[in-house]
Amino acid sequence: MATLSTSSGPSKGITELAPLRGHVCLPGEPVLMAQPKAVLAIGGGLRLLAQPLSTTTTTAAGEEPKALTDVFLSEYCAPLRRSSHHLHAHIPRYTVPTPASRRYAPRASDPVLAVIARKVSQHCYYCYIGSSTLAYLDALAFDGATKVSRPRLMEGDVVYCYVKPRSASNYADGARCLAGSGAFDTSNEVEVSCMAAEVGLPPKDWTSGEAVFGPLRGGRTLQLPLSYVRRLLTPMENSPDHAQQRKRNRTEGEDGGGEVPASYLLHLLGSRVPFEVAVGLNGLVWVRGLSSETDTTAGVRRTVAVSSCISEAQYDATRAEMEARVEAYFPS
């Protein structure tokens, strides 16, 4: 079996059976082959072709048996894509984009925006996160929160949090993940939390103003397609290989024609106007423009302009399109 990791970038021992551009794969179509020792990352939309129970092929006497090549099939009607993982740029990551979905399927450690639906008790809230069931949030699930010092949340308040991974004991009690997807079984409740240490981030007291997760005050909340918010959270590729590719594209006259992550749009906006943004993988995005000492209405105007720019740019795919969009809202 090929080694499956959570990384990406071109590698040896991999054969792409479908073109990366101008070709739409059909469900069940073989799109990728990997040698047994090839290292690659397999994302959504791909599945491994079932192999015989024996992992080697029979050969003539005296010859060493050869391991079978792994073949991956497309699960959707969409193009094959290759990208670079933000941690291991030398390993390729292949995906077939899933069809646009209106409903969010909670996955462990996903950052989400939760809207308080109602207060169940003194120490628990039910939240809307766009899934088939409500999520619950413990009133003390904030860094530095105590029974005396904790956020007092009201119905309609927005909280930036994450889907809390379930422990092994919880799985034994019946909570489980959908096989192969990492998504929670929707028949069970989903818990969200704002304790940063549980997802490997430095904890900051919720009252310090430096906490990664917590209540979001003011601003505006947008409802955007799930596929678009995933692109907003895709890291920009700043590796040397990517820089060389951009230089090569400029030489060939192709600069601005290739697709870039939608996070490039946020980078452009941040260079033109001061604002805060929280992006949830459940399709909710919170935006707040920062105020100015000389203009009391600057915060509101920036909030409206940035929100509109992000909403309208969901179909922009290239650098040129995103730069033109930002220039139209915030001329240099």
Short mmCIF file of C-alpha atoms in Angstrom, two decimals:
data_model
loop_
_atom_site.label_atom_id
_atom_site.label_comp_id
_atom_site.label_asym_id
_atom_site.label_seq_id
_atom_site.Cartn_x
_atom_site.Cartn_y
_atom_site.Cartn_z
CA MET A 1 0.00 0.00 0.00
CA ALA A 2 1.20 3.54 -0.70
CA THR A 3 1.94 5.69 2.31
CA LEU A 4 -0.94 8.10 2.89
CA SER A 5 -0.03 11.27 4.73
CA THR A 6 -1.66 14.62 5.28
CA SER A 7 0.85 16.46 3.10
CA SER A 8 1.42 17.39 -0.52
CA GLY A 9 3.81 18.35 -3.41
CA PRO A 10 5.15 16.53 -6.51
CA SER A 11 6.81 13.17 -5.80
CA LYS A 12 8.20 10.11 -7.57
CA GLY A 13 6.24 6.92 -8.06
CA ILE A 14 2.97 8.71 -8.85
CA THR A 15 1.17 8.58 -12.19
CA GLU A 16 -1.66 11.01 -12.91
CA LEU A 17 -4.17 9.24 -15.15
CA ALA A 18 -6.30 12.35 -15.65
CA PRO A 19 -5.15 15.82 -16.77
CA LEU A 20 -5.15 18.44 -14.04
CA ARG A 21 -6.70 21.03 -16.35
CA GLY A 22 -9.51 20.90 -18.84
CA HIS A 23 -10.74 17.44 -17.83
CA VAL A 24 -13.72 16.49 -15.69
CA CYS A 25 -13.41 13.08 -14.04
CA LEU A 26 -16.42 10.80 -13.87
CA PRO A 27 -17.43 8.89 -10.73
CA GLY A 28 -15.51 5.61 -10.62
CA GLU A 29 -12.90 6.75 -13.15
CA PRO A 30 -9.27 5.81 -12.32
CA VAL A 31 -7.40 9.10 -11.90
CA LEU A 32 -4.24 8.26 -9.95
CA MET A 33 -1.73 5.42 -9.58
CA ALA A 34 0.86 5.21 -6.80
CA GLN A 35 3.76 2.83 -6.35
CA PRO A 36 3.95 1.02 -2.98
CA LYS A 37 6.69 3.29 -1.62
CA ALA A 38 5.31 6.54 -3.02
CA VAL A 39 4.46 9.21 -0.46
CA LEU A 40 1.37 11.28 -1.16
CA ALA A 41 -1.67 12.76 0.54
CA ILE A 42 -5.18 11.75 -0.47
CA GLY A 43 -7.88 14.30 0.18
CA GLY A 44 -11.61 14.21 -0.34
CA GLY A 45 -13.28 12.85 -3.45
CA LEU A 46 -10.86 9.94 -3.97
CA ARG A 47 -11.09 6.32 -2.88
CA LEU A 48 -8.71 3.38 -3.15
CA LEU A 49 -9.65 0.67 -5.63
CA ALA A 50 -10.27 -2.61 -3.83
CA GLN A 51 -7.29 -4.94 -4.20
CA PRO A 52 -7.09 -8.75 -3.91
CA LEU A 53 -6.36 -10.14 -0.48
CA SER A 54 -2.81 -10.90 -1.60
CA THR A 55 -0.71 -7.73 -1.81
CA THR A 56 1.79 -9.20 -4.29
CA THR A 57 1.58 -10.55 -7.82
CA THR A 58 2.80 -14.02 -8.75
CA THR A 59 6.05 -14.15 -10.71
CA ALA A 60 8.24 -16.75 -12.35
CA ALA A 61 10.39 -18.99 -10.18
CA GLY A 62 13.42 -17.22 -8.78
CA GLU A 63 11.96 -13.73 -9.13
CA GLU A 64 10.94 -11.55 -6.24
CA PRO A 65 7.18 -10.92 -5.98
CA LYS A 66 6.05 -7.47 -7.05
CA ALA A 67 3.71 -5.42 -4.90
CA LEU A 68 0.51 -4.21 -6.50
CA THR A 69 0.20 -0.57 -7.56
CA ASP A 70 -2.46 1.43 -5.73
CA VAL A 71 -5.16 2.87 -7.97
CA PHE A 72 -7.41 5.70 -6.81
CA LEU A 73 -10.86 6.38 -8.26
CA SER A 74 -12.82 9.60 -8.45
CA GLU A 75 -15.97 9.75 -6.34
CA TYR A 76 -17.49 12.82 -8.00
CA CYS A 77 -17.92 14.47 -11.35
CA ALA A 78 -15.16 17.06 -10.98
CA PRO A 79 -11.53 17.72 -12.03
CA LEU A 80 -8.52 16.15 -10.31
CA ARG A 81 -6.50 18.71 -8.36
CA ARG A 82 -2.97 18.67 -6.98
CA SER A 83 -1.80 21.08 -4.30
CA SER A 84 0.95 21.48 -1.72
CA HIS A 85 0.38 20.94 1.98
CA HIS A 86 1.23 23.94 4.13
CA LEU A 87 3.52 21.82 6.34
CA HIS A 88 5.25 19.53 3.81
CA ALA A 89 5.42 21.28 0.46
CA HIS A 90 7.49 18.50 -1.15
CA ILE A 91 4.66 15.94 -0.88
CA PRO A 92 1.69 16.14 -3.29
CA ARG A 93 -1.90 16.24 -2.13
CA TYR A 94 -4.60 15.12 -4.54
CA THR A 95 -8.29 15.87 -4.27
CA VAL A 96 -11.45 15.79 -6.34
CA PRO A 97 -13.64 18.71 -5.17
CA THR A 98 -16.87 17.60 -3.59
CA PRO A 99 -20.13 19.04 -4.92
CA ALA A 100 -21.29 22.21 -3.25
CA SER A 101 -23.29 21.33 -0.16
CA ARG A 102 -25.77 23.46 1.74
CA ARG A 103 -25.37 21.55 5.00
CA TYR A 104 -22.22 21.41 7.09
CA ALA A 105 -21.02 18.03 8.39
CA PRO A 106 -19.13 18.60 11.67
CA ARG A 107 -15.57 17.32 11.77
CA ALA A 108 -13.27 17.18 14.78
CA SER A 109 -11.14 20.34 15.26
CA ASP A 110 -12.96 22.31 12.53
CA PRO A 111 -13.04 26.06 13.31
CA VAL A 112 -16.67 27.20 13.20
CA LEU A 113 -18.83 30.18 14.02
CA ALA A 114 -21.59 29.21 16.43
CA VAL A 115 -24.73 31.28 16.91
CA ILE A 116 -26.27 30.94 20.37
CA ALA A 117 -29.74 29.45 19.91
CA ARG A 118 -30.84 29.16 23.53
CA LYS A 119 -29.57 28.72 27.05
CA VAL A 120 -30.23 25.20 28.26
CA SER A 121 -29.04 25.68 31.81
CA GLN A 122 -26.78 27.96 33.79
CA HIS A 123 -23.72 26.21 32.37
CA CYS A 124 -24.71 25.11 28.87
CA TYR A 125 -25.84 26.67 25.60
CA TYR A 126 -27.27 25.19 22.42
CA CYS A 127 -25.71 26.67 19.28
CA TYR A 128 -26.52 26.73 15.59
CA ILE A 129 -23.54 25.71 13.43
CA GLY A 130 -25.35 24.87 10.19
CA SER A 131 -25.42 21.10 10.72
CA SER A 132 -28.41 18.80 11.03
CA THR A 133 -28.35 19.08 14.83
CA LEU A 134 -27.60 21.82 17.32
CA ALA A 135 -24.20 21.85 19.00
CA TYR A 136 -23.75 22.47 22.69
CA LEU A 137 -21.24 24.79 24.33
CA ASP A 138 -20.21 24.56 27.96
CA ALA A 139 -20.30 27.95 29.65
CA LEU A 140 -16.84 27.27 31.11
CA ALA A 141 -15.29 26.11 27.82
CA PHE A 142 -13.29 29.34 27.52
CA ASP A 143 -9.65 29.86 28.48
CA GLY A 144 -9.53 31.33 31.98
CA ALA A 145 -13.29 31.07 32.54
CA THR A 146 -14.64 30.41 36.04
CA LYS A 147 -18.12 30.25 37.52
CA VAL A 148 -17.76 33.91 38.45
CA SER A 149 -15.75 35.20 35.46
CA ARG A 150 -17.20 33.74 32.26
CA PRO A 151 -18.88 35.11 29.13
CA ARG A 152 -22.58 35.89 29.60
CA LEU A 153 -23.97 34.89 26.23
CA MET A 154 -27.38 35.81 24.90
CA GLU A 155 -29.50 34.38 22.11
CA GLY A 156 -28.08 35.51 18.76
CA ASP A 157 -24.52 36.06 20.02
CA VAL A 158 -21.76 34.72 17.75
CA VAL A 159 -18.87 32.66 19.13
CA TYR A 160 -15.72 31.63 17.27
CA CYS A 161 -14.94 28.09 18.41
CA TYR A 162 -14.06 24.64 17.10
CA VAL A 163 -15.68 21.22 16.99
CA LYS A 164 -14.35 19.42 20.03
CA PRO A 165 -12.70 16.05 19.27
CA ARG A 166 -14.41 13.20 21.05
CA SER A 167 -12.38 11.05 23.41
CA ALA A 168 -12.07 7.29 23.14
CA SER A 169 -14.48 6.87 26.07
CA ASN A 170 -17.10 8.91 24.23
CA TYR A 171 -16.77 6.66 21.19
CA ALA A 172 -17.28 3.64 23.41
CA ASP A 173 -20.53 5.17 24.61
CA GLY A 174 -21.87 5.28 21.07
CA ALA A 175 -20.46 8.49 19.66
CA ARG A 176 -18.59 7.66 16.49
CA CYS A 177 -17.24 9.14 13.28
CA LEU A 178 -18.55 8.28 9.86
CA ALA A 179 -16.14 5.75 8.40
CA GLY A 180 -13.52 7.27 6.14
CA SER A 181 -14.82 10.83 6.39
CA GLY A 182 -13.91 12.06 9.87
CA ALA A 183 -17.40 13.56 10.17
CA PHE A 184 -19.44 12.94 13.29
CA ASP A 185 -22.47 10.71 13.29
CA THR A 186 -25.29 13.25 13.10
CA SER A 187 -27.45 11.12 15.44
CA ASN A 188 -25.22 12.29 18.31
CA GLU A 189 -24.78 15.75 19.71
CA VAL A 190 -21.74 17.79 18.74
CA GLU A 191 -19.80 19.76 21.31
CA VAL A 192 -17.93 22.97 20.52
CA SER A 193 -15.27 24.60 22.66
CA CYS A 194 -13.06 27.69 22.91
CA MET A 195 -10.18 26.03 24.82
CA ALA A 196 -7.28 26.74 22.47
CA ALA A 197 -4.85 24.24 24.01
CA GLU A 198 -7.00 21.31 22.87
CA VAL A 199 -6.20 22.10 19.24
CA GLY A 200 -2.54 22.94 19.81
CA LEU A 201 -2.82 26.73 20.09
CA PRO A 202 -1.42 28.87 22.94
CA PRO A 203 -4.16 29.58 25.49
CA LYS A 204 -4.99 33.21 26.26
CA ASP A 205 -7.47 34.38 28.87
CA TRP A 206 -10.82 35.14 27.27
CA THR A 207 -10.78 38.61 28.86
CA SER A 208 -7.33 39.54 27.51
CA GLY A 209 -8.52 40.39 24.01
CA GLU A 210 -5.78 38.11 22.60
CA ALA A 211 -7.66 34.80 22.71
CA VAL A 212 -7.99 32.98 19.38
CA PHE A 213 -11.48 31.70 20.22
CA GLY A 214 -14.29 33.42 22.05
CA PRO A 215 -17.33 35.69 21.65
CA LEU A 216 -17.36 38.03 18.65
CA ARG A 217 -18.78 41.46 19.40
CA GLY A 218 -20.17 43.82 16.78
CA GLY A 219 -19.33 43.36 13.13
CA ARG A 220 -21.36 41.47 10.56
CA THR A 221 -21.87 37.74 9.99
CA LEU A 222 -22.03 36.38 6.43
CA GLN A 223 -23.45 33.08 5.19
CA LEU A 224 -21.23 31.81 2.34
CA PRO A 225 -20.93 28.53 0.38
CA LEU A 226 -18.95 25.81 2.13
CA SER A 227 -16.60 25.41 -0.81
CA TYR A 228 -15.77 29.13 -0.71
CA VAL A 229 -14.94 29.25 3.00
CA ARG A 230 -12.62 26.27 2.54
CA ARG A 231 -10.78 28.29 -0.09
CA LEU A 232 -10.64 31.28 2.27
CA LEU A 233 -8.85 29.09 4.82
CA THR A 234 -6.45 27.51 2.31
CA PRO A 235 -2.93 28.75 3.19
CA MET A 236 -1.01 30.80 0.67
CA GLU A 237 1.85 28.85 -0.88
CA ASN A 238 5.05 30.74 -0.02
CA SER A 239 7.54 27.93 -0.59
CA PRO A 240 10.63 28.51 -2.81
CA ASP A 241 9.18 26.12 -5.40
CA HIS A 242 6.01 28.21 -5.60
CA ALA A 243 8.05 31.41 -5.93
CA GLN A 244 10.02 29.87 -8.81
CA GLN A 245 6.76 28.83 -10.48
CA ARG A 246 5.41 32.40 -10.22
CA LYS A 247 8.66 33.69 -11.75
CA ARG A 248 8.33 31.14 -14.56
CA ASN A 249 4.73 32.17 -15.16
CA ARG A 250 5.73 35.83 -15.45
CA THR A 251 8.41 34.86 -17.96
CA GLU A 252 5.84 32.93 -19.99
CA GLY A 253 3.28 35.74 -19.73
CA GLU A 254 0.89 33.70 -17.58
CA ASP A 255 1.09 35.65 -14.32
CA GLY A 256 -2.39 36.21 -12.87
CA GLY A 257 -3.96 33.55 -15.05
CA GLY A 258 -3.62 30.62 -12.65
CA GLU A 259 -5.95 29.87 -9.78
CA VAL A 260 -4.92 31.00 -6.29
CA PRO A 261 -6.52 30.34 -2.89
CA ALA A 262 -9.23 32.77 -1.85
CA SER A 263 -7.07 33.56 1.19
CA TYR A 264 -5.12 35.78 -1.22
CA LEU A 265 -8.19 38.04 -1.25
CA LEU A 266 -7.98 38.45 2.54
CA HIS A 267 -4.27 39.24 2.19
CA LEU A 268 -5.07 41.97 -0.35
CA LEU A 269 -7.83 43.44 1.80
CA GLY A 270 -5.55 43.48 4.84
CA SER A 271 -3.01 45.55 2.92
CA ARG A 272 -5.65 48.18 2.08
CA VAL A 273 -7.92 48.47 5.11
CA PRO A 274 -7.73 47.48 8.82
CA PHE A 275 -10.32 44.87 9.72
CA GLU A 276 -10.84 41.65 11.67
CA VAL A 277 -12.20 38.43 10.21
CA ALA A 278 -13.13 35.01 11.57
CA VAL A 279 -13.81 32.26 9.03
CA GLY A 280 -15.72 29.14 10.02
CA LEU A 281 -15.72 25.95 7.97
CA ASN A 282 -19.47 25.80 8.54
CA GLY A 283 -20.01 28.63 6.05
CA LEU A 284 -20.26 31.53 8.49
CA VAL A 285 -17.78 34.41 8.25
CA TRP A 286 -17.59 37.29 10.74
CA VAL A 287 -16.17 40.65 9.63
CA ARG A 288 -15.58 43.84 11.60
CA GLY A 289 -13.88 46.94 10.25
CA LEU A 290 -11.67 48.76 12.72
CA SER A 291 -12.65 52.27 13.75
CA SER A 292 -10.64 55.45 13.28
CA GLU A 293 -9.86 58.20 15.80
CA THR A 294 -10.69 60.89 13.24
CA ASP A 295 -13.77 59.28 11.68
CA THR A 296 -16.47 57.82 13.93
CA THR A 297 -18.22 56.08 11.02
CA ALA A 298 -15.08 54.44 9.58
CA GLY A 299 -15.69 51.14 11.39
CA VAL A 300 -19.20 50.71 10.01
CA ARG A 301 -18.21 51.69 6.47
CA ARG A 302 -15.24 49.34 6.49
CA THR A 303 -17.37 46.49 7.80
CA VAL A 304 -19.93 46.93 5.01
CA ALA A 305 -17.31 47.34 2.27
CA VAL A 306 -15.16 44.37 3.31
CA SER A 307 -18.23 42.16 3.73
CA SER A 308 -19.51 43.04 0.27
CA CYS A 309 -16.08 42.52 -1.29
CA ILE A 310 -15.70 39.06 0.27
CA SER A 311 -19.23 38.04 -0.76
CA GLU A 312 -18.88 39.19 -4.36
CA ALA A 313 -15.41 37.66 -4.80
CA GLN A 314 -16.53 34.06 -4.28
CA TYR A 315 -16.36 33.40 -8.03
CA ASP A 316 -12.96 35.09 -8.51
CA ALA A 317 -10.25 32.48 -9.08
CA THR A 318 -7.15 34.30 -10.34
CA ARG A 319 -4.86 36.93 -8.86
CA ALA A 320 -5.91 39.45 -11.50
CA GLU A 321 -9.60 39.03 -10.67
CA MET A 322 -9.05 39.38 -6.93
CA GLU A 323 -6.77 42.39 -7.32
CA ALA A 324 -9.32 44.10 -9.57
CA ARG A 325 -12.08 43.37 -7.05
CA VAL A 326 -10.15 44.87 -4.14
CA GLU A 327 -9.07 47.86 -6.23
CA ALA A 328 -12.71 48.60 -7.05
CA TYR A 329 -13.62 48.77 -3.34
CA PHE A 330 -10.41 50.29 -1.98
CA PRO A 331 -8.52 52.24 -4.69
CA SER A 332 -4.79 52.54 -4.08
#
